[in-house]
Coordinates of C-alpha atoms in Angstrom, one line a residue:
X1 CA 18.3 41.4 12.4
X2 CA 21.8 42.8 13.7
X3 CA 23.5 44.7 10.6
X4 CA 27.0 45.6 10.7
X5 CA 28.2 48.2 7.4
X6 CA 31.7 47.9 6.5
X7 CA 32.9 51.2 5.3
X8 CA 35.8 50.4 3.4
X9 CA 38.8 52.2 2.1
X10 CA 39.7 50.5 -0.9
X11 CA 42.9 50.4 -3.4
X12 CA 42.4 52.7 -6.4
X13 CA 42.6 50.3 -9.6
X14 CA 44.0 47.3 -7.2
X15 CA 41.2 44.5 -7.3
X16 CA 44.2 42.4 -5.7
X17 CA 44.6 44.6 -2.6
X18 CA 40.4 45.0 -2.4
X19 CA 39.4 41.2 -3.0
X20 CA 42.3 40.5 0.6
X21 CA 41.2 44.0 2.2
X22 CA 37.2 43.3 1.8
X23 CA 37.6 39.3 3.4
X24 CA 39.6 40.7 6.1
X25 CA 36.8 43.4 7.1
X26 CA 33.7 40.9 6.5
X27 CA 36.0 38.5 8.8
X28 CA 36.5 41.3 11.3
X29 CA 32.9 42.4 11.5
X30 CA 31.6 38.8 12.4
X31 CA 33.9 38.5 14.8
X32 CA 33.9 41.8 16.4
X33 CA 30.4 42.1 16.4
X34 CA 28.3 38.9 15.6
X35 CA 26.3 40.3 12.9
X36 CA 23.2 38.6 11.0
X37 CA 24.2 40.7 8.1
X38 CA 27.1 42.3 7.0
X39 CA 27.1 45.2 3.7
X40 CA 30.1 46.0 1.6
X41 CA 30.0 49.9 -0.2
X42 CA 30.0 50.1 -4.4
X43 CA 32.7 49.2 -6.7
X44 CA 34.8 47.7 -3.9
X45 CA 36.7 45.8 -6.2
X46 CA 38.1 49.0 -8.2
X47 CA 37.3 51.9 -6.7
X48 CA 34.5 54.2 -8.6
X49 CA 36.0 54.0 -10.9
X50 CA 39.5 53.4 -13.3
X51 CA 38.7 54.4 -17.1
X52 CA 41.5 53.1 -18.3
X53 CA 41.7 49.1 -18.8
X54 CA 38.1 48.6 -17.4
X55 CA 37.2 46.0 -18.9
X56 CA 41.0 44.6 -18.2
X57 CA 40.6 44.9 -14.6
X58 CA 37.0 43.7 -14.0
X59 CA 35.4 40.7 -12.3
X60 CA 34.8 38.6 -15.3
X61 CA 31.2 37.5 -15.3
X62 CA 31.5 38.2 -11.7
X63 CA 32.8 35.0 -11.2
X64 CA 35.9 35.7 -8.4
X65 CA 33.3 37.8 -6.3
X66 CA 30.4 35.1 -6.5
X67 CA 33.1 32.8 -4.8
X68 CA 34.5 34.8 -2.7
X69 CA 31.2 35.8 -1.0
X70 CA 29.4 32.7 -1.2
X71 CA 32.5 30.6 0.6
X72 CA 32.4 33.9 3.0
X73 CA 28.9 33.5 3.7
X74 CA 28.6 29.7 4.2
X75 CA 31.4 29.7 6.8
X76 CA 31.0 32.5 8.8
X77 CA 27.2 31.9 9.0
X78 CA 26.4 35.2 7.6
X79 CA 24.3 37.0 4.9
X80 CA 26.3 39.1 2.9
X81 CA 25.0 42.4 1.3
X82 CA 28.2 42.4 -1.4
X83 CA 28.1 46.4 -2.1
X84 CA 29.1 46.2 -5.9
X85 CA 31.4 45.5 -8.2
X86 CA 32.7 46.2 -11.7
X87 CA 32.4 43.2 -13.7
X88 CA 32.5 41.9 -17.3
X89 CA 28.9 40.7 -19.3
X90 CA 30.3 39.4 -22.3
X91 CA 31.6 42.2 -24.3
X92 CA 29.7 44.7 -21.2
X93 CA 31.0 46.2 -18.0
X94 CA 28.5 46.2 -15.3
X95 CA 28.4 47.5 -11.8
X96 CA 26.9 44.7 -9.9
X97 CA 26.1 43.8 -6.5
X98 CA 25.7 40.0 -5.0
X99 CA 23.3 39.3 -2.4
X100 CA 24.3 36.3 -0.4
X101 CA 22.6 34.2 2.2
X102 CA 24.0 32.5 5.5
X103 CA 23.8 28.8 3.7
X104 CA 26.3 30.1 1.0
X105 CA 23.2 30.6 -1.2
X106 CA 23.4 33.4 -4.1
X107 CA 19.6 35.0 -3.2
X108 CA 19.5 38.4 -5.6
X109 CA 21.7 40.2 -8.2
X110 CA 21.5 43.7 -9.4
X111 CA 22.8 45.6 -11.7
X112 CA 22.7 49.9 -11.3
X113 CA 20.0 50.7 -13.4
X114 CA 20.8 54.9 -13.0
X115 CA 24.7 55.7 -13.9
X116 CA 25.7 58.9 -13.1
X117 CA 26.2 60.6 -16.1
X118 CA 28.4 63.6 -14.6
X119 CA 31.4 61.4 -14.1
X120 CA 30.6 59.6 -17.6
X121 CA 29.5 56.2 -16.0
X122 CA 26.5 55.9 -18.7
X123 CA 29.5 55.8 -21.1
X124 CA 31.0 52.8 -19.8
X125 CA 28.7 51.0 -18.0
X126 CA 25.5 48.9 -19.1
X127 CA 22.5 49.8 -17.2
X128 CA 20.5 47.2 -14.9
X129 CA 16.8 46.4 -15.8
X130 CA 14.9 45.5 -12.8
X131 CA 14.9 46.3 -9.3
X132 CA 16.3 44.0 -6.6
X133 CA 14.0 42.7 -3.7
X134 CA 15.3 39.4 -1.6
X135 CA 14.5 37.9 1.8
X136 CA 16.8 37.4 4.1
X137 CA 16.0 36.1 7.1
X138 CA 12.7 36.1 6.6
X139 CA 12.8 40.2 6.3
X140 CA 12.1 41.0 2.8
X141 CA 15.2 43.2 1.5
X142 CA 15.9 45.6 -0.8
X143 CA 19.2 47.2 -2.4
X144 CA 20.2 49.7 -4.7
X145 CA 23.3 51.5 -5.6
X146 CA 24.7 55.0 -4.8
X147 CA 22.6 57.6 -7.6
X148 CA 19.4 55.2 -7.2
X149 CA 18.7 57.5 -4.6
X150 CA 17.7 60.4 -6.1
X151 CA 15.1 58.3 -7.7
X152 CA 12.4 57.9 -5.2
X153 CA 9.6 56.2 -7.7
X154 CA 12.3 53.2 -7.4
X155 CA 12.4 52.8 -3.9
X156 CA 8.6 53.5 -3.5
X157 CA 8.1 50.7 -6.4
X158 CA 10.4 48.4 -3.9
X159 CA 8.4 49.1 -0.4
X160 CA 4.8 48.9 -2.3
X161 CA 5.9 45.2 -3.1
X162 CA 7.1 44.8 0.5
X163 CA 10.1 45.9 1.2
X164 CA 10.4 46.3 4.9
X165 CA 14.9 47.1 4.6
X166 CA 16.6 49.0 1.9
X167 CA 20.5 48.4 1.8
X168 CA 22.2 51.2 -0.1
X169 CA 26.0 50.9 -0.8
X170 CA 27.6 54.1 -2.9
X171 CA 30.6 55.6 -3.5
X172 CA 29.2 59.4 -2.7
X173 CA 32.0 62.2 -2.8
X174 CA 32.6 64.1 0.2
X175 CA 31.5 67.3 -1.5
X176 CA 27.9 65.9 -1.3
X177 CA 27.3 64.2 2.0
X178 CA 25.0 66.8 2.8
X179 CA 22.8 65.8 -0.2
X180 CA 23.0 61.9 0.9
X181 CA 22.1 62.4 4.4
X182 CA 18.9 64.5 3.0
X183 CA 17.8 62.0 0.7
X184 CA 18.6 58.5 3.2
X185 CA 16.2 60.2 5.7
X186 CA 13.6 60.7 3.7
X187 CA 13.7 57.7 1.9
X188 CA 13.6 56.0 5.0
X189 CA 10.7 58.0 7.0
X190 CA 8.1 58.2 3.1
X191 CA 8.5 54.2 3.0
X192 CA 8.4 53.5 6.5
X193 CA 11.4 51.2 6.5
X194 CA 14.8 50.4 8.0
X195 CA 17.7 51.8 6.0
X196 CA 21.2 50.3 5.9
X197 CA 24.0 52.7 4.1
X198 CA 27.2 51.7 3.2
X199 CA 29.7 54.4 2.0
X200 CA 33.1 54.6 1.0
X201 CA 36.0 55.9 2.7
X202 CA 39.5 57.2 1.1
X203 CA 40.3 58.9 -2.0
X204 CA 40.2 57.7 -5.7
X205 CA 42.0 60.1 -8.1
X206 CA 41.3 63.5 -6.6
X207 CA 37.9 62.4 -5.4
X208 CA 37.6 62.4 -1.3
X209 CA 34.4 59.9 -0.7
X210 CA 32.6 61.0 2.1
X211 CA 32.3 57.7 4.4
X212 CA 29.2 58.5 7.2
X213 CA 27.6 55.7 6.9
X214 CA 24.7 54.9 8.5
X215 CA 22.0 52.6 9.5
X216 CA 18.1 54.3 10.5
X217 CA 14.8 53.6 11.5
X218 CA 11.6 53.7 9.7
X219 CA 11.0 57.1 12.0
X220 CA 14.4 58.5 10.4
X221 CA 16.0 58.2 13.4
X222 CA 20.1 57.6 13.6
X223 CA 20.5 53.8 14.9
X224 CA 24.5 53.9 14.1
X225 CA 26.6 55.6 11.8
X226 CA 30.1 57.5 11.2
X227 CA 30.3 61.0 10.4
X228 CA 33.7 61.3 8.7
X229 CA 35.8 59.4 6.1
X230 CA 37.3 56.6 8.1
X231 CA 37.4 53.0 7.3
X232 CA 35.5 51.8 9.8
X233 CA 32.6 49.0 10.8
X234 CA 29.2 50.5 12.5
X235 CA 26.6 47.8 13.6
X236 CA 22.7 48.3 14.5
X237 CA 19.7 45.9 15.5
X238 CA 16.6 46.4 13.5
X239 CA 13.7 45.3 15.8
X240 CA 11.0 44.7 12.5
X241 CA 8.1 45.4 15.4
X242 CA 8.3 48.9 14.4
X243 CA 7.9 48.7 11.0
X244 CA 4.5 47.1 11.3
X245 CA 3.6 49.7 14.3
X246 CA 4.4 52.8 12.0
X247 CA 2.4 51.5 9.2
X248 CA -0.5 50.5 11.7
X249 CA -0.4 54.2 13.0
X250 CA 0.8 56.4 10.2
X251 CA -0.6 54.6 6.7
X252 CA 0.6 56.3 4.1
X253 CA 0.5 53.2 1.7
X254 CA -3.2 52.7 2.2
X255 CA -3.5 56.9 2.4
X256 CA -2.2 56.6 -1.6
X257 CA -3.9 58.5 -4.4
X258 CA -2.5 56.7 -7.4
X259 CA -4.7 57.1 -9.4
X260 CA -3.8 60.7 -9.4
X261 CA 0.1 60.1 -10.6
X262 CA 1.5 60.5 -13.9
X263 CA 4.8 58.5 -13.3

């Protein structure tokens, strides 16, 4: 599976400017560089995020997003990891990603499920209630969004039902890269498993987002990324052969003492 990450600068509060700027990169990325799948980063539609008019200015019941991607997907011949967006549920605002397969086909949707209660996201956001897994490909997928990642019973939940690529999309600030590239790693190398991160680049409010995306083996090792705050498309081959070698060799799954965990 070829993966190309699209880490996008988007327009603070300017869903028009995002919805035109986000086709424009998914269109460059299959054309530039022929990906299977292509990742958007979180909230692309806003920003993270606009606390005035919220409500106002979200995708209602996802609707323009589920269109947009879908159309996208079926006639570029692409699977489409859609990052997230803010979007209405009934009288709730949700961040939401859309999951997309090549034959136009909407395959998973998630909802965050941990906001980030520093920057008062728990306050205006609904949380999700189940984890996302998908195939794609026939490579079973996984995706989660931005603070999900300090959470590591999630993703180990996700890989111990199969989960051979985790896509995370975020909006993580500048200030904190250090902390991201920490936790990918070692997300990646405990669950033996390809991991695809999407970032965001640019500025909303006084908040610099930290870009560096980056895609990685299941050794941990650096298959692509970006280390600065550009908008700008890295790509990667995952070659699945080695995710079934480092489990054959290194099997920490059947290793497990669960019955020793107090989750």
């Amino acid at each position: 599976m070829k993966v190309s990450s699209i880490q996008m600068n988007m327009a603070f509060s300017s869903p028009e400017e995002n919805y035109r700027r986000a086709e424009e990169l998914i269109r460059k990325a299959v054309k530039d560089n022929a990906p299977d799948t292509v990742v958007l980063p979180e909230t692309w539609n806003l920003g993270f995020f606009p606390h005035d008019n919220l409500f106002a200015l979200s995708d209602k019941e996802g609707e323009r997003t589920k269109s947009l991607l879908s159309s996208l997907s079926k006639e570029l011949n692409v699977n489409i990891v859609g990052g997230s967006v803010v979007r209405s549920d009934g009288d709730d605002v949700r961040n939401t990603c859309y999951v997309y397969s090549r034959t136009g086909e909407l395959v998973a949707s998630y909802d965050k499920t941990h906001l980030f209660s520093p920057m008062d996201e728990d306050k205006f956001f609904k949380k999700g209630d189940h984890i996302s897994l998908f195939t794609l490909d026939g490579v079973k997928c996984g995706v989660i969004i931005c603070y999900d990642i300090r959470f590591p019973e999630l993703i180990r939940t996700m890989a111990l039902q199969g989960m051979d690529v985790l896509f995370v999309v975020s909006q993580w600030p500048k200030v904190r890269v250090p902390h991201l590239m920490a936790l990918t790693r070692a997300r990646a190398i405990e669950n033996q498993m390809f991991l695809v991160l999407c970032n965001s680049a640019g500025k909303a409010g006084e908040t610099q987002y930290g870009g560096s995306s980056l895609i990685l083996s299941p050794w941990g090792e650096v298959l692509s990324s970006l280390e600065d705050e550009k908008e700008y498309i890295i790509s990667a081959t995952l070659d699945m052969g080695i995710v079934s070698d480092i489990r054959n060799s290194i099997n920490v799954f059947s290793d497990r003492r669960p019955e020793l965990y107090n989750l």
